[in-house]
């Protein structure tokens, strides 16, 4: 798939795809929409996803992805919808997500994220939906 550099929309959802998300997806720099939800993908979210700066939709929910949310996702400033829910993501919510000022939806629920909610989330003034429930977050709101 890494050779499909003109691709604007990739939807591989509702399958039984397994294994890690290929780093080669970072070559698909014309992608505006990337749907990989409802599979059995595992491993970490590759930092190369942060190269997809034309993305407006990124939906990786309901897989078996683990590890931290890559800080490189903060480069996706055109992103309007980010859904990483129903995985096994760990660690803090990256402060870099505060750069995604076009976000209307941010779903990070049903993971194992911990730490406090970053103050930078307050910069996301276009948010309509913010779902962080069912994690291990602590500290002040």
PDB file of C-alpha atoms in Angstrom:
ATOM      1  CA  UNK A   1       0.000   0.000   0.000  1.00  0.00           C
ATOM      2  CA  UNK A   2       2.942   2.341   0.550  1.00  0.00           C
ATOM      3  CA  UNK A   3       3.222   2.844  -3.222  1.00  0.00           C
ATOM      4  CA  UNK A   4      -0.289   4.280  -3.594  1.00  0.00           C
ATOM      5  CA  UNK A   5       0.926   7.826  -3.087  1.00  0.00           C
ATOM      6  CA  UNK A   6      -2.069   9.427  -4.876  1.00  0.00           C
ATOM      7  CA  UNK A   7      -4.574   7.705  -2.610  1.00  0.00           C
ATOM      8  CA  UNK A   8      -6.896  10.148  -0.863  1.00  0.00           C
ATOM      9  CA  UNK A   9      -9.201   7.733   1.011  1.00  0.00           C
ATOM     10  CA  UNK A  10      -8.317   4.396   2.600  1.00  0.00           C
ATOM     11  CA  UNK A  11     -10.956   2.358   4.392  1.00  0.00           C
ATOM     12  CA  UNK A  12      -9.995  -1.141   5.556  1.00  0.00           C
ATOM     13  CA  UNK A  13     -12.457  -1.227   8.441  1.00  0.00           C
ATOM     14  CA  UNK A  14     -14.654  -4.108   9.582  1.00  0.00           C
ATOM     15  CA  UNK A  15     -12.247  -6.836   8.544  1.00  0.00           C
ATOM     16  CA  UNK A  16     -10.073  -9.278  10.421  1.00  0.00           C
ATOM     17  CA  UNK A  17      -6.740  -7.652   9.579  1.00  0.00           C
ATOM     18  CA  UNK A  18      -3.938  -8.618  11.960  1.00  0.00           C
ATOM     19  CA  UNK A  19      -0.418  -7.476  12.744  1.00  0.00           C
ATOM     20  CA  UNK A  20       1.033  -4.006  13.095  1.00  0.00           C
ATOM     21  CA  UNK A  21       0.041  -0.926  11.123  1.00  0.00           C
ATOM     22  CA  UNK A  22       2.729  -0.716   8.411  1.00  0.00           C
ATOM     23  CA  UNK A  23       5.117   2.217   8.691  1.00  0.00           C
ATOM     24  CA  UNK A  24       4.850   2.522   4.886  1.00  0.00           C
ATOM     25  CA  UNK A  25       1.454   4.166   5.351  1.00  0.00           C
ATOM     26  CA  UNK A  26       3.473   7.291   6.173  1.00  0.00           C
ATOM     27  CA  UNK A  27       4.239   7.572   2.439  1.00  0.00           C
ATOM     28  CA  UNK A  28       0.559   8.141   1.581  1.00  0.00           C
ATOM     29  CA  UNK A  29       0.831  11.875   2.066  1.00  0.00           C
ATOM     30  CA  UNK A  30      -2.280  12.651  -0.021  1.00  0.00           C
ATOM     31  CA  UNK A  31      -4.538  10.711   2.323  1.00  0.00           C
ATOM     32  CA  UNK A  32      -7.384  12.760   3.696  1.00  0.00           C
ATOM     33  CA  UNK A  33      -9.230   9.866   5.346  1.00  0.00           C
ATOM     34  CA  UNK A  34      -7.739   6.794   7.022  1.00  0.00           C
ATOM     35  CA  UNK A  35     -10.132   4.244   8.508  1.00  0.00           C
ATOM     36  CA  UNK A  36      -8.638   1.081  10.025  1.00  0.00           C
ATOM     37  CA  UNK A  37     -11.215   0.493  12.745  1.00  0.00           C
ATOM     38  CA  UNK A  38     -12.802  -2.814  13.817  1.00  0.00           C
ATOM     39  CA  UNK A  39      -9.880  -5.103  12.990  1.00  0.00           C
ATOM     40  CA  UNK A  40      -7.357  -6.996  15.089  1.00  0.00           C
ATOM     41  CA  UNK A  41      -4.369  -4.745  14.411  1.00  0.00           C
ATOM     42  CA  UNK A  42      -1.743  -4.774  17.161  1.00  0.00           C
ATOM     43  CA  UNK A  43       1.526  -3.153  18.106  1.00  0.00           C
ATOM     44  CA  UNK A  44       2.129   0.539  18.419  1.00  0.00           C
ATOM     45  CA  UNK A  45       0.784   3.349  16.260  1.00  0.00           C
ATOM     46  CA  UNK A  46       3.720   4.136  13.973  1.00  0.00           C
ATOM     47  CA  UNK A  47       5.159   7.612  14.335  1.00  0.00           C
ATOM     48  CA  UNK A  48       5.090   7.799  10.509  1.00  0.00           C
ATOM     49  CA  UNK A  49       1.347   8.429  10.748  1.00  0.00           C
ATOM     50  CA  UNK A  50       2.432  11.925  11.789  1.00  0.00           C
ATOM     51  CA  UNK A  51       3.620  12.496   8.197  1.00  0.00           C
ATOM     52  CA  UNK A  52       0.033  12.318   6.886  1.00  0.00           C
ATOM     53  CA  UNK A  53      -0.558  16.029   7.286  1.00  0.00           C
ATOM     54  CA  UNK A  54      -3.533  16.099   4.881  1.00  0.00           C
ATOM     55  CA  UNK A  55      -5.604  13.803   7.089  1.00  0.00           C
ATOM     56  CA  UNK A  56      -8.945  15.092   8.255  1.00  0.00           C
ATOM     57  CA  UNK A  57     -10.218  11.727   9.593  1.00  0.00           C
ATOM     58  CA  UNK A  58      -8.110   9.202  11.521  1.00  0.00           C
ATOM     59  CA  UNK A  59     -10.059   6.269  12.978  1.00  0.00           C
ATOM     60  CA  UNK A  60      -8.083   3.411  14.558  1.00  0.00           C
ATOM     61  CA  UNK A  61     -10.642   2.396  17.190  1.00  0.00           C
ATOM     62  CA  UNK A  62     -11.509  -1.163  18.195  1.00  0.00           C
ATOM     63  CA  UNK A  63      -8.206  -2.862  17.507  1.00  0.00           C
ATOM     64  CA  UNK A  64      -5.514  -4.194  19.823  1.00  0.00           C
ATOM     65  CA  UNK A  65      -3.093  -1.289  19.490  1.00  0.00           C
ATOM     66  CA  UNK A  66      -0.812  -0.722  22.472  1.00  0.00           C
ATOM     67  CA  UNK A  67       1.959   1.561  23.608  1.00  0.00           C
ATOM     68  CA  UNK A  68       1.785   5.332  23.875  1.00  0.00           C
ATOM     69  CA  UNK A  69      -0.034   7.736  21.580  1.00  0.00           C
ATOM     70  CA  UNK A  70       2.757   9.061  19.335  1.00  0.00           C
ATOM     71  CA  UNK A  71       3.555  12.717  19.903  1.00  0.00           C
ATOM     72  CA  UNK A  72       3.924  12.999  16.109  1.00  0.00           C
ATOM     73  CA  UNK A  73       0.131  12.984  15.822  1.00  0.00           C
ATOM     74  CA  UNK A  74       0.405  16.622  16.922  1.00  0.00           C
ATOM     75  CA  UNK A  75       1.601  17.408  13.370  1.00  0.00           C
ATOM     76  CA  UNK A  76      -1.805  16.501  11.898  1.00  0.00           C
ATOM     77  CA  UNK A  77      -3.171  20.017  12.125  1.00  0.00           C
ATOM     78  CA  UNK A  78      -5.866  19.418   9.461  1.00  0.00           C
ATOM     79  CA  UNK A  79      -7.390  16.639  11.532  1.00  0.00           C
ATOM     80  CA  UNK A  80     -11.046  17.130  12.355  1.00  0.00           C
ATOM     81  CA  UNK A  81     -11.801  13.672  13.752  1.00  0.00           C
ATOM     82  CA  UNK A  82      -9.491  11.461  15.817  1.00  0.00           C
ATOM     83  CA  UNK A  83     -10.711   8.165  17.241  1.00  0.00           C
ATOM     84  CA  UNK A  84      -8.251   5.881  19.044  1.00  0.00           C
ATOM     85  CA  UNK A  85     -10.807   4.348  21.409  1.00  0.00           C
ATOM     86  CA  UNK A  86     -11.178   0.670  22.345  1.00  0.00           C
ATOM     87  CA  UNK A  87      -7.481  -0.201  22.203  1.00  0.00           C
ATOM     88  CA  UNK A  88      -4.829  -0.846  24.854  1.00  0.00           C
ATOM     89  CA  UNK A  89      -2.992   2.475  24.591  1.00  0.00           C
ATOM     90  CA  UNK A  90      -0.946   3.429  27.652  1.00  0.00           C
ATOM     91  CA  UNK A  91       0.867   6.434  29.052  1.00  0.00           C
ATOM     92  CA  UNK A  92      -0.150  10.073  29.200  1.00  0.00           C
ATOM     93  CA  UNK A  93      -2.222  11.964  26.653  1.00  0.00           C
ATOM     94  CA  UNK A  94       0.423  13.847  24.651  1.00  0.00           C
ATOM     95  CA  UNK A  95       0.404  17.612  25.111  1.00  0.00           C
ATOM     96  CA  UNK A  96       1.094  17.851  21.358  1.00  0.00           C
ATOM     97  CA  UNK A  97      -2.554  16.978  20.694  1.00  0.00           C
ATOM     98  CA  UNK A  98      -3.248  20.577  21.745  1.00  0.00           C
ATOM     99  CA  UNK A  99      -1.951  21.639  18.309  1.00  0.00           C
ATOM    100  CA  UNK A 100      -4.915  19.953  16.592  1.00  0.00           C
ATOM    101  CA  UNK A 101      -7.076  23.043  16.718  1.00  0.00           C
ATOM    102  CA  UNK A 102      -9.381  21.831  13.910  1.00  0.00           C
ATOM    103  CA  UNK A 103     -10.508  18.804  15.909  1.00  0.00           C
ATOM    104  CA  UNK A 104     -14.251  18.482  16.323  1.00  0.00           C
ATOM    105  CA  UNK A 105     -14.149  14.960  17.758  1.00  0.00           C
ATOM    106  CA  UNK A 106     -11.509  13.449  20.041  1.00  0.00           C
ATOM    107  CA  UNK A 107     -12.268   9.931  21.240  1.00  0.00           C
ATOM    108  CA  UNK A 108      -9.637   8.287  23.446  1.00  0.00           C
ATOM    109  CA  UNK A 109     -11.973   6.265  25.646  1.00  0.00           C
ATOM    110  CA  UNK A 110     -11.578   2.616  26.704  1.00  0.00           C
ATOM    111  CA  UNK A 111      -7.771   2.506  26.812  1.00  0.00           C
ATOM    112  CA  UNK A 112      -5.276   2.457  29.668  1.00  0.00           C
ATOM    113  CA  UNK A 113      -4.142   6.071  29.403  1.00  0.00           C
ATOM    114  CA  UNK A 114      -2.868   7.572  32.662  1.00  0.00           C
ATOM    115  CA  UNK A 115      -1.702  10.840  34.137  1.00  0.00           C
ATOM    116  CA  UNK A 116      -3.531  14.120  34.068  1.00  0.00           C
ATOM    117  CA  UNK A 117      -5.562  15.639  31.258  1.00  0.00           C
ATOM    118  CA  UNK A 118      -3.124  18.058  29.597  1.00  0.00           C
ATOM    119  CA  UNK A 119      -3.979  21.744  29.869  1.00  0.00           C
ATOM    120  CA  UNK A 120      -3.387  21.957  26.100  1.00  0.00           C
ATOM    121  CA  UNK A 121      -6.697  20.171  25.538  1.00  0.00           C
ATOM    122  CA  UNK A 122      -8.225  23.544  26.428  1.00  0.00           C
ATOM    123  CA  UNK A 123      -6.799  24.926  23.163  1.00  0.00           C
ATOM    124  CA  UNK A 124      -9.103  22.657  21.146  1.00  0.00           C
ATOM    125  CA  UNK A 125     -11.900  25.192  20.922  1.00  0.00           C
ATOM    126  CA  UNK A 126     -13.589  23.507  17.935  1.00  0.00           C
ATOM    127  CA  UNK A 127     -14.307  20.300  19.863  1.00  0.00           C
ATOM    128  CA  UNK A 128     -17.896  19.093  19.915  1.00  0.00           C
ATOM    129  CA  UNK A 129     -17.148  15.678  21.426  1.00  0.00           C
ATOM    130  CA  UNK A 130     -14.426  14.856  23.937  1.00  0.00           C
ATOM    131  CA  UNK A 131     -14.572  11.318  25.313  1.00  0.00           C
ATOM    132  CA  UNK A 132     -11.820  10.196  27.695  1.00  0.00           C
ATOM    133  CA  UNK A 133     -13.876   7.829  29.865  1.00  0.00           C
ATOM    134  CA  UNK A 134     -12.722   4.365  30.968  1.00  0.00           C
ATOM    135  CA  UNK A 135      -9.006   5.100  31.238  1.00  0.00           C
ATOM    136  CA  UNK A 136      -6.768   5.543  34.283  1.00  0.00           C
ATOM    137  CA  UNK A 137      -6.584   9.334  34.247  1.00  0.00           C
ATOM    138  CA  UNK A 138      -6.107  11.199  37.531  1.00  0.00           C
ATOM    139  CA  UNK A 139      -5.520  14.658  38.946  1.00  0.00           C
ATOM    140  CA  UNK A 140      -7.594  17.819  38.487  1.00  0.00           C
ATOM    141  CA  UNK A 141     -10.004  18.463  35.653  1.00  0.00           C
TER     142      UNK A 141
END
